[in-house]
Short mmCIF file of C-alpha atoms in Angstrom, two decimals:
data_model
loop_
_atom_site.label_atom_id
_atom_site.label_comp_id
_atom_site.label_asym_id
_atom_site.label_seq_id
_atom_site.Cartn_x
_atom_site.Cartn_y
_atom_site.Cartn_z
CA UNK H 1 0.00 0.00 0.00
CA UNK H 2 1.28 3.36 -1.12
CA UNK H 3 1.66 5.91 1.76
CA UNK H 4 -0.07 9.08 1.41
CA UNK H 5 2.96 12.01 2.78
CA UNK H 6 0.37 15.18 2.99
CA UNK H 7 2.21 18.05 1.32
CA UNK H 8 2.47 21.54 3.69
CA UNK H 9 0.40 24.13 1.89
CA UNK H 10 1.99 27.14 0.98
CA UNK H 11 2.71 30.21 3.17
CA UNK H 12 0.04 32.06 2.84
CA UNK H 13 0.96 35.99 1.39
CA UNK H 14 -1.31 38.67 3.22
CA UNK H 15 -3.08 41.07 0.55
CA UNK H 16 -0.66 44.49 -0.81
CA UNK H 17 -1.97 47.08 1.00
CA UNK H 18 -2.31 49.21 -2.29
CA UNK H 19 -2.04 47.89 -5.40
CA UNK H 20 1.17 46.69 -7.05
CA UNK H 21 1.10 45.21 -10.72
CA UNK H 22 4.58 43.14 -9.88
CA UNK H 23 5.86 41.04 -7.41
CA UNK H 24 8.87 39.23 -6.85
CA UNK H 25 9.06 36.45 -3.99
CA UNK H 26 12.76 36.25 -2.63
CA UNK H 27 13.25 33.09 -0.64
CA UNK H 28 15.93 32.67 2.02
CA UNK H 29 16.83 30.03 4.55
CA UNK H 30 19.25 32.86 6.76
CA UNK H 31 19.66 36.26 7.55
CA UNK H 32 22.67 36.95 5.40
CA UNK H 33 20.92 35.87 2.48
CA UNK H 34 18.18 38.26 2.82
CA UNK H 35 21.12 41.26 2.63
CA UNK H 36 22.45 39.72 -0.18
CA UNK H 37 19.20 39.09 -1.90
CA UNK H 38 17.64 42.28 -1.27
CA UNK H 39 20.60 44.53 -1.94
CA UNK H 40 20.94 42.40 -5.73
CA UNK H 41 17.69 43.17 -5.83
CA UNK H 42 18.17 46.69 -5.72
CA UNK H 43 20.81 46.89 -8.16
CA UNK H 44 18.75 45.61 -10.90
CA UNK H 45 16.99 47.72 -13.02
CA UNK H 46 13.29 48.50 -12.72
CA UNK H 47 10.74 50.50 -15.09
CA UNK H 48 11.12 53.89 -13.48
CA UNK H 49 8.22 55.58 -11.87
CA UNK H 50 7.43 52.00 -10.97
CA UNK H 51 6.27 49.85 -7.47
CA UNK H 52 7.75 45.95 -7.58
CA UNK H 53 6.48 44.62 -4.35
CA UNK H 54 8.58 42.06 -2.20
CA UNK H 55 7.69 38.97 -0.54
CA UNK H 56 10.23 37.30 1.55
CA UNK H 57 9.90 33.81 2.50
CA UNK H 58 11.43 31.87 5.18
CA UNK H 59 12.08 28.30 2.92
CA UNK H 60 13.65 26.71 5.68
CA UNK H 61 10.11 27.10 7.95
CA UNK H 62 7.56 28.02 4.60
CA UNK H 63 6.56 31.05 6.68
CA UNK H 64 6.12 34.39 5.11
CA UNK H 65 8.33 37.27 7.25
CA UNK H 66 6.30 39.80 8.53
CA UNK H 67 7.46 43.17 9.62
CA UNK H 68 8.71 41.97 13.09
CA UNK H 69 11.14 39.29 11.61
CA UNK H 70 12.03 41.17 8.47
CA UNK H 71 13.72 43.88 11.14
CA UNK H 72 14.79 41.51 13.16
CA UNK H 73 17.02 39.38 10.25
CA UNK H 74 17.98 42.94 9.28
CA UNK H 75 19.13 44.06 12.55
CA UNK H 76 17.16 47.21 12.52
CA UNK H 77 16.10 48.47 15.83
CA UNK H 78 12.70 50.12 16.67
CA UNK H 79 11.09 51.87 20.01
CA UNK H 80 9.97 49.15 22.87
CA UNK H 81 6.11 49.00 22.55
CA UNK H 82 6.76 49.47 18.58
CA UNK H 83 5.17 46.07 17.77
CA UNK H 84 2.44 46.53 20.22
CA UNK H 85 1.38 49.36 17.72
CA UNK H 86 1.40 48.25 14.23
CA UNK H 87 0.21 45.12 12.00
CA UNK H 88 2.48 42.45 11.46
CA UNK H 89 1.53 41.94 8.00
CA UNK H 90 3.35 44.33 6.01
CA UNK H 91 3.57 45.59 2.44
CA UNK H 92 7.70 46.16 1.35
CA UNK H 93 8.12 47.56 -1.60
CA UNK H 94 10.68 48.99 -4.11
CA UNK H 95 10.09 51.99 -5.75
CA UNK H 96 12.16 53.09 -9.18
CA UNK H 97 13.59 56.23 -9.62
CA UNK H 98 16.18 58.15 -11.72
CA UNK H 99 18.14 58.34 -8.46
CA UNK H 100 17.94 54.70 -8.02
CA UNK H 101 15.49 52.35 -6.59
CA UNK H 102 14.69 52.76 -3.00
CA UNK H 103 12.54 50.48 -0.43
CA UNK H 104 10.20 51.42 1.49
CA UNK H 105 6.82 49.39 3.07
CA UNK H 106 3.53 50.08 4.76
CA UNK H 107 1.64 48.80 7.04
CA UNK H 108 -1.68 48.94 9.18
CA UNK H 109 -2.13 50.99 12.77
CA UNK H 110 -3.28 48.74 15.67
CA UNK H 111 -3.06 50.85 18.06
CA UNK H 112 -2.34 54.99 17.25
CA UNK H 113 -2.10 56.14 20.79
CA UNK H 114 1.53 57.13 21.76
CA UNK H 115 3.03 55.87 18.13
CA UNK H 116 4.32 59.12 17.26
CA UNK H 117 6.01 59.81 20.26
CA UNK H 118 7.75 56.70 20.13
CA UNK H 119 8.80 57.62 16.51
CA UNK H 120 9.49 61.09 17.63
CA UNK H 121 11.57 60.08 20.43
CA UNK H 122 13.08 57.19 18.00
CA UNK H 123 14.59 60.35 15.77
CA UNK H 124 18.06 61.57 17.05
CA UNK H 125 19.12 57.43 16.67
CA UNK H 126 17.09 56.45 13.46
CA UNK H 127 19.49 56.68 10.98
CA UNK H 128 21.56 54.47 13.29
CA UNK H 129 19.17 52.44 14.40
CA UNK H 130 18.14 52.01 10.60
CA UNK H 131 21.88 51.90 9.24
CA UNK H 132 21.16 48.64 7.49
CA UNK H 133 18.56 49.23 5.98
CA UNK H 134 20.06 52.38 4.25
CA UNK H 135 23.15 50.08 3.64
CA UNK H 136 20.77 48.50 1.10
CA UNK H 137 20.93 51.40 -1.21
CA UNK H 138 24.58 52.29 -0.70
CA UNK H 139 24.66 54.74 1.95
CA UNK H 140 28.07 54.90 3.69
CA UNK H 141 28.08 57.96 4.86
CA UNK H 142 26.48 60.22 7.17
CA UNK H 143 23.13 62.16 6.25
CA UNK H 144 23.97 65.45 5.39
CA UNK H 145 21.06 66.69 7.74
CA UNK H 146 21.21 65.67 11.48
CA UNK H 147 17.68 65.93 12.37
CA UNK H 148 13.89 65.91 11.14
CA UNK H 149 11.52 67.99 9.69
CA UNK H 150 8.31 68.32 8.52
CA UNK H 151 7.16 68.06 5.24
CA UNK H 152 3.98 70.34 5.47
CA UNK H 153 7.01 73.32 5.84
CA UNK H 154 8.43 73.09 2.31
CA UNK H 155 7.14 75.27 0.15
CA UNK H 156 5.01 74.05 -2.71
CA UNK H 157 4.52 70.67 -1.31
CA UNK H 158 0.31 70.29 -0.21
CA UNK H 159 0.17 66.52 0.55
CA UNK H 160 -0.22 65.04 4.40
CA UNK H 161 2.35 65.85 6.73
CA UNK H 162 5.30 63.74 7.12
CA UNK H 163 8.38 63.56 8.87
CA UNK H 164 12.22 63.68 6.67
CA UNK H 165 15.57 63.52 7.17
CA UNK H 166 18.10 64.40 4.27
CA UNK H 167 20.69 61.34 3.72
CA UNK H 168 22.08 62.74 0.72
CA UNK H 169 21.29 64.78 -2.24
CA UNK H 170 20.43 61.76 -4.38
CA UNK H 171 16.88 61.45 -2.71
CA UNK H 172 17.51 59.37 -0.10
CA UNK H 173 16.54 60.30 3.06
CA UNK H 174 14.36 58.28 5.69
CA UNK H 175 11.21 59.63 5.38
CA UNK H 176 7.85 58.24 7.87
CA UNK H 177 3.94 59.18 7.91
CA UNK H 178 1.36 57.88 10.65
CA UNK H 179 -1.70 58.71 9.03
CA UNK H 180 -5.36 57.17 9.33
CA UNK H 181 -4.66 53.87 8.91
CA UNK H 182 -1.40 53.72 8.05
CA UNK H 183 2.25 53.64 8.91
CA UNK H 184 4.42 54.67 5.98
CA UNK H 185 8.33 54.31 5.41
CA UNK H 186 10.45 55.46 2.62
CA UNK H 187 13.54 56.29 1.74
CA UNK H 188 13.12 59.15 -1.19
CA UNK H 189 10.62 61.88 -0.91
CA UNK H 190 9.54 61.29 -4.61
CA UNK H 191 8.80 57.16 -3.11
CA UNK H 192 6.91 58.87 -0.45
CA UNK H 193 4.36 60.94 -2.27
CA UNK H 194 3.70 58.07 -4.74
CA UNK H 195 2.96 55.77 -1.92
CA UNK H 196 0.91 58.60 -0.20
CA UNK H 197 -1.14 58.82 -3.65
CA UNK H 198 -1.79 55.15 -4.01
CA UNK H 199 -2.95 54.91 -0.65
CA UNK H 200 -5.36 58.08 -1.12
CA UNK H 201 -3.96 59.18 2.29
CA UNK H 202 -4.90 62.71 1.88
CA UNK H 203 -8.32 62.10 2.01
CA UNK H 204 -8.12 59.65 5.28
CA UNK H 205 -6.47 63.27 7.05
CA UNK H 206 -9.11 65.08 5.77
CA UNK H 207 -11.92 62.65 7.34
CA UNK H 208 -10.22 62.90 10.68
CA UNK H 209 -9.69 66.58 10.92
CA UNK H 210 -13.43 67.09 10.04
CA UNK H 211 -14.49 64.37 12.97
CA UNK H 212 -12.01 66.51 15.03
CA UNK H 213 -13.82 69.49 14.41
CA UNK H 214 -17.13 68.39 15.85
#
């Protein structure tokens, strides 16, 4: 009698959170081959003005990382009580520019109360705490601006509010938005308003500022 071996089903991959026309899956079994993996990744070329998303899945234990482990294999470091805030299930993405491509990802509020003072008080040690992330897209050294600002302050800009910091003059920079649903990382302003557009932020700002006015 033949013996029926039950095949695990496939990791399941949680929905984009806006929507992407390609994807590319990059499997790994360690941490070093995600750095390798994603920074070939980002050396390749893309259509410009383009979103590839990225799915990155553990082979060794067909699991699908989420945003916890993805920082975690990277080494980045985030606020205690960080987790506690946001989804899991995240949405990385790379985004094509003439500067170069640059990653970014977005994912879903849990819990809004107290996140931006853990990302405000995060600020004066993100670029550290983020270094290999930014390593990804050939930063080396340091940003040319030491500290945040906000993006409703530069002229001609009329999007949501966001917080930047200036890496270099190539647009890269590490760039965040908490905004109705959504927590939003970049690393290029021109990656951030795209994002902010396909998410139809604006109008999610606009909803809560009128409920705040009642």
């Amino acid at each position: 009698k033949g013996i029926c071996v039950k095949k695990p089903s496939e990791a399941a991959v949680p929905p984009a959170l806006f929507s992407i026309a390609k994807t590319r899956t990059l499997e790994i079994s360690n941490s070093e081959e995600l750095r390798k993996l994603l920074s070939q990744t980002l050396k390749e070329w893309q259509n410009k003005g383009q979103f590839t998303r990225l799915v990155i899945k553990n082979s060794k234990d067909n699991k699908i990382l989420g945003l916890k482990e993805f920082f975690e294999t990277l080494l980045v470091r985030v606020p205690d009580g960080f987790y506690q805030k946001v989804d899991n299930n995240f949405t990385l993405f790379i985004y094509s520019q003439d500067q170069g491509n640059r990653l970014g990802f977005v994912t879903k509020i849990k819990n809004y109360e107290g996140l931006e003072n853990l990302l405000r008080a995060q600020e004066p040690k993100m670029e550290n705490d983020f270094q290999t992330f930014f390593a990804l897209m050939g930063k080396t050294k340091p940003a040319i601006v030491t500290y945040f600002r906000n993006a409703s302050n530069v002229q001609g800009y009329v999007g949501p509010n966001f917080r930047y910091q200036t890496i270099n003059r190539q647009d890269l920079g590490i760039l965040y938005l908490t905004s109705g649903n959504y927590f939003l990382f970049t690393s290029s302003w021109k990656s951030m308003e795209k994002a902010i557009k396909k998410l139809g932020i604006s109008g999610a700002r606009l909803e809560l500022r009128s409920e705040e006015r009642r």
